[in-house]
Amino acid sequence: LFGNLKVIDNEIHLGKYSMSYLKEKYGTPLYIVDEDFFRENIRKFKNSFKSKKFNTNILYASKALLNKYIANVVCEEDISIDAVSGGEIYTILNSRMSADKIYFHGNNKLKKELEFAVDSGVGKIVIDNTSEINKLEAILKEKKKKQKVLIRLNPGIDAHTHEYITTSKNDSKFGLSIFSDDIFDIIERVANSKYFELLGFHAHIGSQVFREESFFSEAEEMINFIKKVSDKGIRIEELNLGGGFGVYYTSEDSPFELEGFLKRYIKKIEELLEENNLKLKTLTIEPGRSLISNAGHTLYTAEIIKKTYGGKNFIFIDGSMNDNIRPALYGAKYEASIANKFNDNLEEVYTIAGKCCESGDIIIRDIMLPKVEEEDLILVSSTGAYNYSMSSNYNRIERPAMIFVSDEIKVAVKRETYEDLMRNDL
Ligand code: LLP
């Protein structure tokens, strides 16, 4: 049980609130965020990711989970934030977070998004490709503005993760390869443009990465590259090494102990800089999953128990791939418990399936659980990242509500209604 989840009288509680209480008050399916645990994760990052040699900057990768409430929490914890779309920028601007704390990413930023970012005073735009340089330069010229930028580079590191979330192989759609023939010309062009202030480089090798060496190789490639660029007389002050730190979902995952890893990571980077006789002003990382995944859980009600002719034991829950597409999309695995009858009597193998018209709408395949009855509460753990943010209305199913639980409970997102589903229908 992650964070502040605990068992009292055979029932899972988050802090002082029992899951039955949460169901009664807010209904199911319900996204539940352990707010104190999320804040604690941010503080752990802040305490371990620091150096005497350069400033460190942590961005929350908002694609993992974004709404106004969480943006305000991130703001209170005083870290920066990344965004990959006009919609994410808009959401963040509607929180207390200031625009200059936003880094705007994306391989295909639309003209209207670039304009919106420039107009809103977004702190840094991370340029992905040469078309974007042209587009953004034209916008800045017209608006007579100068924009702080980083360039996204692809250092060609295999992060050994799922194909869909690896980003740094040579034919990846993201960034400019450090090996391409024209890379120095492109960098010079940005550095010399009067519309850009080139601060530095960005790279991100993939997500749910468990190998420390992958991050170390990334740092090494990037620092060697910065050395080459500096030798050409271009000053690079910021290096952003992206996110991707793997987390625990099931016993198949072996995340590194984060605080130890971050300290070794900093040390390695300090050494690499020293070897290359380089000075950085700012080192940036942008964790998403490792901040929020384990702090989020989804509470469902077991609606129907069904044994098939072939012998499969299904629990049909009131949620579905609408609220968690990751198992269907990536074969992602999760753990679950019966929240109202928590015990170690694992008696039966169940498959937890949703209500969509898709055989692939399965949240967990073959999990051992105590005997489940209709109306039992199923808590699926570590759904904080890439669940709500990837949710859909497929089959015209309403999205769940999301609550943030601390001493008090705050509804961050209300449950969608049938009217919400119809709101854009003419
Ligand atoms: N920075 C950049 C540029 C990224 O593309 C990403 C994730 C992150 C930071 C944050 O990575 P994290 O620390 O959360 O691993 N939907 C997939 C994950 C896609 C990740 C995309 N980029 C999933 O559900 O596993």
Coordinates of C-alpha atoms and ligand atoms in Angstrom, one line a residue:
L1 CA 0.0 0.0 0.0
F2 CA 1.5 3.3 -1.1
G3 CA 1.9 6.5 0.7
N4 CA -0.8 7.2 3.3
L5 CA -3.0 4.2 2.4
K6 CA -3.5 1.9 5.4
V7 CA -5.7 -0.8 6.7
I8 CA -8.0 -0.2 9.6
D9 CA -10.4 -3.1 10.6
N10 CA -9.9 -4.8 7.3
E11 CA -10.7 -1.8 5.3
I12 CA -8.4 0.4 3.2
H13 CA -8.2 4.0 4.3
L14 CA -6.5 7.0 2.9
G15 CA -5.5 9.0 5.9
K16 CA -8.6 9.0 8.1
Y17 CA -11.1 8.3 5.3
S18 CA -12.3 4.8 4.6
M19 CA -12.9 3.7 1.0
S20 CA -16.6 3.0 1.8
Y21 CA -16.9 6.6 3.0
L22 CA -15.3 7.9 -0.2
K23 CA -17.6 5.7 -2.3
E24 CA -20.7 6.9 -0.4
K25 CA -19.7 10.5 -0.6
Y26 CA -18.2 10.8 -4.1
G27 CA -19.4 7.6 -6.0
T28 CA -17.3 5.2 -8.1
P29 CA -15.3 5.0 -10.2
L30 CA -13.3 7.6 -8.4
Y31 CA -9.8 8.9 -8.9
I32 CA -8.2 9.4 -5.6
V33 CA -5.0 11.4 -5.1
D34 CA -3.0 11.1 -1.9
E35 CA -2.1 14.8 -1.8
D36 CA 0.4 14.6 1.0
F37 CA 2.3 11.8 -0.7
F38 CA 2.4 13.7 -3.9
R39 CA 3.8 16.7 -2.1
E40 CA 6.3 14.5 -0.2
N41 CA 7.5 13.1 -3.6
I42 CA 8.2 16.6 -4.8
R43 CA 10.1 17.4 -1.7
K44 CA 12.2 14.2 -2.0
F45 CA 13.2 15.3 -5.5
K46 CA 14.0 18.8 -4.3
N47 CA 16.1 17.5 -1.4
S48 CA 18.1 15.0 -3.4
F49 CA 18.4 16.7 -6.8
K50 CA 20.7 19.6 -5.8
S51 CA 24.2 20.6 -6.4
K52 CA 26.7 23.2 -5.1
K53 CA 28.0 23.6 -8.6
F54 CA 24.9 24.6 -10.5
N55 CA 21.2 25.5 -9.9
T56 CA 18.8 22.6 -10.2
N57 CA 15.3 22.9 -11.6
I58 CA 12.5 20.4 -11.3
L59 CA 9.6 20.5 -13.7
Y60 CA 6.4 18.5 -13.1
A61 CA 5.6 16.8 -16.4
S62 CA 2.0 17.8 -16.5
K63 CA 1.0 15.3 -19.2
A64 CA 1.1 12.7 -16.4
L65 CA -1.9 14.3 -14.7
L66 CA -3.1 17.9 -15.1
N67 CA -6.0 19.9 -13.8
K68 CA -6.2 23.2 -12.1
Y69 CA -6.0 21.8 -8.6
I70 CA -2.8 19.9 -9.2
A71 CA -1.2 22.8 -10.9
N72 CA -1.9 24.8 -7.8
V73 CA -0.3 22.1 -5.6
V74 CA 2.8 22.2 -7.9
C75 CA 2.8 25.9 -7.6
E76 CA 2.7 25.8 -3.8
E77 CA 5.6 23.3 -3.8
D78 CA 7.5 25.8 -5.8
I79 CA 8.7 23.8 -8.8
S80 CA 8.3 24.5 -12.5
I81 CA 6.1 22.7 -14.9
D82 CA 6.1 21.5 -18.5
A83 CA 3.3 21.6 -21.0
V84 CA 2.9 20.0 -24.5
S85 CA -0.2 21.6 -25.8
G86 CA -2.2 24.8 -25.8
G87 CA -4.7 23.0 -23.6
E88 CA -2.1 22.2 -21.0
I89 CA -0.7 25.8 -21.1
Y90 CA -4.3 27.1 -20.8
T91 CA -5.0 24.9 -17.8
I92 CA -1.8 25.9 -16.1
L93 CA -2.4 29.6 -16.7
N94 CA -5.8 29.2 -15.0
S95 CA -4.0 28.1 -11.9
R96 CA -1.8 30.3 -9.7
M97 CA 1.3 29.1 -11.6
S98 CA 3.0 31.9 -13.5
A99 CA 3.6 31.6 -17.2
D100 CA 7.4 32.0 -16.9
K101 CA 7.6 28.7 -15.0
I102 CA 6.3 26.8 -18.1
Y103 CA 8.5 24.9 -20.5
F104 CA 6.6 24.3 -23.7
H105 CA 7.5 20.9 -25.4
G106 CA 6.2 19.0 -28.4
N107 CA 7.3 17.7 -31.7
N108 CA 4.5 19.4 -33.6
K109 CA 3.5 22.6 -31.9
L110 CA 0.8 24.2 -34.0
K111 CA 1.2 27.8 -35.1
K112 CA -1.8 28.8 -32.9
E113 CA -0.2 27.1 -29.9
L114 CA 3.2 28.9 -30.5
E115 CA 1.3 32.2 -30.8
F116 CA -0.6 31.4 -27.6
A117 CA 2.6 30.5 -25.8
V118 CA 4.4 33.7 -26.9
D119 CA 1.4 35.9 -26.1
S120 CA 1.0 34.3 -22.7
G121 CA 4.7 34.8 -21.8
V122 CA 5.5 31.1 -21.5
G123 CA 9.0 31.0 -19.9
K124 CA 10.8 28.6 -22.3
I125 CA 9.9 27.0 -25.6
V126 CA 11.7 23.7 -26.3
I127 CA 12.3 23.7 -30.1
D128 CA 12.0 20.3 -31.7
N129 CA 12.8 20.8 -35.4
T130 CA 13.8 23.2 -38.1
S131 CA 10.3 23.9 -39.3
E132 CA 9.5 25.0 -35.8
I133 CA 12.5 27.4 -35.8
N134 CA 11.1 29.1 -38.8
K135 CA 7.5 29.2 -37.6
L136 CA 8.5 30.5 -34.2
E137 CA 10.9 33.0 -35.5
A138 CA 8.3 34.4 -37.9
I139 CA 5.8 34.8 -35.0
L140 CA 8.4 36.5 -32.8
K141 CA 9.4 38.8 -35.6
E142 CA 5.8 39.9 -36.1
K143 CA 5.2 40.4 -32.4
K144 CA 8.6 42.1 -32.0
K145 CA 9.5 39.7 -29.1
K146 CA 12.5 37.7 -28.0
Q147 CA 11.9 34.2 -26.6
K148 CA 14.0 32.0 -24.3
V149 CA 14.4 28.6 -26.0
L150 CA 16.1 25.3 -25.6
I151 CA 16.6 22.9 -28.5
R152 CA 15.5 19.3 -28.1
L153 CA 18.3 16.9 -29.0
N154 CA 18.2 13.2 -29.6
P155 CA 21.3 11.6 -28.1
G156 CA 20.4 8.2 -29.5
I157 CA 20.0 6.3 -26.3
D158 CA 18.1 3.1 -26.1
A159 CA 16.1 3.4 -22.9
H160 CA 15.0 -0.3 -22.8
T161 CA 11.3 0.5 -22.2
H162 CA 8.1 -0.1 -24.1
E163 CA 8.3 0.8 -27.8
Y164 CA 5.5 3.3 -27.5
I165 CA 7.2 5.3 -24.8
T166 CA 10.9 5.2 -25.9
T167 CA 11.9 8.5 -27.5
S168 CA 15.5 8.5 -28.2
K169 CA 16.3 6.0 -30.8
N170 CA 17.7 7.4 -34.1
D171 CA 14.4 7.3 -35.9
S172 CA 12.4 8.7 -33.1
K173 CA 9.9 11.5 -34.0
F174 CA 11.3 13.7 -31.2
G175 CA 14.1 16.3 -31.4
L176 CA 17.2 16.7 -33.6
S177 CA 19.8 14.0 -33.7
I178 CA 23.2 15.0 -32.3
F179 CA 24.7 12.9 -35.0
S180 CA 23.0 14.7 -38.0
D181 CA 25.3 16.6 -40.4
D182 CA 23.6 19.9 -40.0
I183 CA 23.1 20.0 -36.3
F184 CA 25.8 22.6 -35.6
D185 CA 24.5 24.9 -38.3
I186 CA 21.0 24.6 -36.8
I187 CA 22.3 25.5 -33.4
E188 CA 24.3 28.4 -34.7
R189 CA 21.3 29.7 -36.5
V190 CA 19.2 29.7 -33.3
A191 CA 22.1 31.1 -31.2
N192 CA 22.5 33.9 -33.7
S193 CA 18.9 34.9 -34.2
K194 CA 17.9 38.1 -32.6
Y195 CA 14.5 36.6 -31.8
F196 CA 15.8 33.7 -29.7
E197 CA 17.8 33.6 -26.5
L198 CA 19.2 30.1 -26.7
L199 CA 19.6 28.8 -23.1
G200 CA 20.5 25.2 -23.8
F201 CA 19.5 21.8 -24.7
H202 CA 16.9 19.3 -23.8
A203 CA 16.7 15.5 -24.1
H204 CA 14.3 12.9 -22.9
I205 CA 15.1 9.2 -23.5
G206 CA 11.8 7.5 -22.7
S207 CA 9.4 6.8 -19.9
Q208 CA 9.2 4.1 -17.2
V209 CA 13.0 3.5 -17.5
F210 CA 14.7 1.4 -14.8
R211 CA 18.3 1.4 -15.9
E212 CA 20.4 3.9 -14.2
E213 CA 23.0 3.5 -16.9
S214 CA 20.5 4.8 -19.5
F215 CA 20.3 8.1 -17.7
F216 CA 24.0 8.2 -17.1
S217 CA 24.8 7.6 -20.8
E218 CA 22.3 10.3 -21.8
A219 CA 24.0 12.8 -19.5
E220 CA 27.4 11.8 -20.9
E221 CA 26.3 12.1 -24.5
M222 CA 24.7 15.5 -23.9
I223 CA 27.6 16.9 -21.9
N224 CA 30.1 15.7 -24.6
F225 CA 27.9 17.4 -27.1
I226 CA 27.7 20.6 -25.1
K227 CA 31.5 20.6 -25.1
K228 CA 31.6 20.5 -28.9
V229 CA 29.1 23.3 -29.1
S230 CA 31.0 25.4 -26.5
D231 CA 34.2 24.9 -28.5
K232 CA 32.5 26.6 -31.3
G233 CA 32.0 29.6 -29.1
I234 CA 28.3 29.1 -28.2
R235 CA 27.5 29.4 -24.6
I236 CA 25.2 26.8 -23.2
E237 CA 23.8 27.5 -19.7
E238 CA 21.0 25.0 -19.2
L239 CA 20.8 21.3 -19.7
N240 CA 17.4 19.6 -19.3
L241 CA 17.6 15.8 -19.2
G242 CA 13.9 15.1 -19.3
G243 CA 12.0 12.6 -17.1
G244 CA 11.2 8.9 -17.3
F245 CA 12.2 7.6 -13.9
G246 CA 10.5 4.2 -13.6
V247 CA 8.0 3.4 -10.8
Y248 CA 6.5 0.4 -9.2
Y249 CA 3.2 -1.0 -10.5
T250 CA 3.7 -4.7 -9.8
S251 CA 6.5 -6.9 -8.5
E252 CA 7.8 -7.1 -12.0
D253 CA 9.0 -3.5 -11.7
S254 CA 12.2 -2.7 -9.9
P255 CA 12.5 1.1 -9.6
F256 CA 15.7 2.5 -8.1
E257 CA 15.6 4.0 -4.8
L258 CA 15.0 7.6 -6.0
E259 CA 16.9 9.7 -3.5
G260 CA 20.1 7.6 -3.8
F261 CA 19.7 7.6 -7.6
L262 CA 19.3 11.3 -7.8
K263 CA 22.4 12.0 -5.7
R264 CA 24.5 9.6 -7.9
Y265 CA 23.0 11.3 -11.0
I266 CA 24.1 14.7 -9.8
K267 CA 27.5 13.5 -8.8
K268 CA 28.0 11.9 -12.2
I269 CA 27.0 15.1 -13.9
E270 CA 29.3 17.2 -11.8
E271 CA 32.1 14.9 -12.7
L272 CA 31.3 14.9 -16.4
L273 CA 31.2 18.7 -16.4
E274 CA 34.5 18.9 -14.6
E275 CA 36.2 16.4 -17.0
N276 CA 35.0 18.6 -19.9
N277 CA 36.0 21.8 -18.2
L278 CA 32.4 23.0 -18.5
K279 CA 30.2 25.1 -16.3
L280 CA 26.4 24.9 -16.3
K281 CA 24.1 27.4 -14.8
T282 CA 21.1 25.2 -14.5
L283 CA 20.4 21.4 -14.6
T284 CA 16.8 20.5 -15.2
I285 CA 14.8 17.3 -15.0
E286 CA 11.1 16.8 -15.7
P287 CA 9.6 13.8 -13.8
G288 CA 5.9 13.1 -14.3
R289 CA 5.2 9.5 -13.4
S290 CA 7.7 9.3 -10.5
L291 CA 5.9 12.2 -8.8
I292 CA 2.3 11.3 -9.2
S293 CA 1.8 7.6 -10.2
N294 CA 2.1 6.0 -6.8
A295 CA 0.1 8.9 -5.2
G296 CA -3.0 8.1 -7.3
H297 CA -5.5 5.2 -7.0
T298 CA -8.8 4.3 -8.6
L299 CA -11.7 3.1 -6.6
Y300 CA -14.2 0.9 -8.4
T301 CA -17.3 -1.1 -7.4
A302 CA -17.5 -4.8 -8.4
E303 CA -20.8 -4.8 -10.3
I304 CA -21.0 -8.3 -11.6
I305 CA -19.0 -11.5 -11.1
K306 CA -19.2 -13.8 -14.0
K307 CA -17.6 -17.2 -14.7
T308 CA -17.3 -18.1 -18.3
Y309 CA -17.8 -21.5 -19.9
G310 CA -14.1 -21.5 -20.4
G311 CA -13.5 -21.1 -16.7
K312 CA -12.5 -17.4 -16.6
N313 CA -13.5 -15.6 -13.5
F314 CA -14.4 -12.1 -14.3
I315 CA -15.1 -9.1 -12.0
F316 CA -16.9 -6.5 -14.0
I317 CA -16.2 -3.1 -12.5
D318 CA -18.0 0.2 -13.0
G319 CA -14.9 1.7 -14.7
S320 CA -13.1 0.7 -17.8
M321 CA -10.4 1.4 -20.4
N322 CA -12.1 4.9 -20.5
D323 CA -10.4 5.7 -17.2
N324 CA -7.3 3.5 -17.6
I325 CA -6.3 2.7 -21.1
R326 CA -2.7 1.7 -20.2
P327 CA -3.4 -2.1 -19.9
A328 CA -5.1 -2.1 -23.4
L329 CA -2.5 0.2 -24.9
Y330 CA 0.8 -1.0 -23.4
G331 CA -0.1 -4.3 -21.8
A332 CA 0.5 -2.4 -18.5
K333 CA 0.1 -4.3 -15.3
Y334 CA -1.5 -3.1 -12.0
E335 CA -2.1 -4.5 -8.5
A336 CA -5.5 -4.3 -6.8
S337 CA -7.0 -5.0 -3.5
I338 CA -10.5 -5.5 -2.2
A339 CA -10.8 -2.3 -0.3
N340 CA -13.6 -3.2 2.0
K341 CA -12.4 -6.7 2.9
F342 CA -8.6 -6.4 2.9
N343 CA -7.1 -9.7 4.0
D344 CA -4.4 -12.1 3.0
N345 CA -6.8 -14.9 2.1
L346 CA -6.0 -15.0 -1.6
E347 CA -8.5 -17.6 -2.8
E348 CA -9.4 -17.0 -6.4
V349 CA -7.9 -15.9 -9.7
Y350 CA -9.9 -13.1 -11.2
T351 CA -9.7 -10.9 -14.3
I352 CA -10.9 -7.4 -13.7
A353 CA -12.7 -6.1 -16.8
G354 CA -14.5 -2.9 -17.7
K355 CA -17.8 -2.1 -19.3
C356 CA -16.6 -1.1 -22.8
C357 CA -17.5 -3.1 -25.9
E358 CA -14.0 -4.3 -26.4
S359 CA -12.5 -7.6 -25.4
G360 CA -9.3 -5.7 -24.6
D361 CA -11.0 -3.7 -22.0
I362 CA -9.3 -5.4 -19.1
I363 CA -7.7 -3.6 -16.2
I364 CA -6.0 -6.6 -14.6
R365 CA -5.6 -10.1 -16.0
D366 CA -5.4 -13.0 -13.6
I367 CA -4.9 -11.5 -10.2
M368 CA -5.2 -13.5 -7.0
L369 CA -7.7 -11.9 -4.6
P370 CA -9.8 -12.9 -1.7
K371 CA -13.3 -14.0 -2.7
V372 CA -15.1 -11.0 -4.3
E373 CA -18.8 -10.4 -4.1
E374 CA -20.9 -7.9 -5.9
E375 CA -20.8 -4.4 -4.4
D376 CA -17.3 -5.0 -3.1
L377 CA -14.9 -2.1 -3.6
I378 CA -11.8 -2.7 -5.8
L379 CA -8.9 -0.3 -5.3
V380 CA -6.4 -0.3 -8.2
S381 CA -3.1 1.2 -7.1
S382 CA -0.7 3.6 -8.8
T383 CA -3.0 5.0 -11.3
G384 CA -1.9 8.6 -10.7
A385 CA 0.0 9.0 -14.0
Y386 CA -1.4 8.7 -17.5
N387 CA -4.8 7.4 -16.4
Y388 CA -7.0 10.5 -16.1
S389 CA -4.8 12.4 -18.6
M390 CA -5.4 9.6 -21.2
S391 CA -9.1 9.0 -20.4
S392 CA -11.8 9.1 -23.0
N393 CA -15.5 9.0 -23.4
Y394 CA -15.6 5.9 -25.6
N395 CA -19.0 4.3 -25.5
R396 CA -20.2 7.6 -24.2
I397 CA -19.1 6.8 -20.7
E398 CA -18.7 9.7 -18.3
R399 CA -15.3 10.4 -16.8
P400 CA -14.9 9.8 -13.0
A401 CA -14.5 12.5 -10.5
M402 CA -11.1 13.2 -8.9
I403 CA -10.5 14.0 -5.3
F404 CA -7.4 15.1 -3.5
V405 CA -7.2 13.7 0.0
S406 CA -5.2 15.3 2.8
D407 CA -6.7 16.3 6.2
E408 CA -9.6 17.5 4.1
I409 CA -10.9 16.3 0.8
K410 CA -11.0 18.5 -2.2
V411 CA -12.9 17.7 -5.4
A412 CA -10.4 18.6 -8.1
V413 CA -12.6 17.4 -11.0
K414 CA -16.3 16.7 -10.8
R415 CA -17.8 13.6 -12.2
E416 CA -19.0 14.0 -15.8
T417 CA -22.7 13.9 -16.5
Y418 CA -24.7 12.8 -19.5
E419 CA -25.2 16.5 -20.2
D420 CA -21.4 17.0 -20.3
L421 CA -21.2 14.2 -22.9
M422 CA -23.6 16.2 -25.0
R423 CA -22.2 19.7 -24.5
N424 CA -20.7 20.1 -27.9
D425 CA -23.4 18.2 -29.9
L426 CA -25.4 20.6 -32.1
Ligands
LLP1 N1 9.6 15.1 -20.6 C1 9.2 14.8 -21.8 C2 9.7 15.5 -22.9 C3 8.3 13.7 -22.0 O1 8.0 13.4 -23.3 C4 7.8 13.0 -20.9 C5 6.9 11.9 -21.1 C6 8.2 13.4 -19.6 C7 9.1 14.4 -19.5 C8 7.7 12.7 -18.4 O2 8.1 11.3 -18.4 P1 7.7 10.5 -17.0 O3 8.6 11.0 -15.9 O4 6.3 10.7 -16.7 O5 8.0 9.1 -17.4 N2 1.5 7.5 -21.7 C9 2.7 6.7 -21.4 C10 3.8 7.6 -21.0 C11 4.2 8.6 -22.1 C12 5.3 9.5 -21.6 C13 5.4 10.6 -22.6 N3 6.4 11.5 -22.3 C14 2.3 5.8 -20.3 O6 1.2 5.7 -19.9 O7 3.2 5.0 -19.9

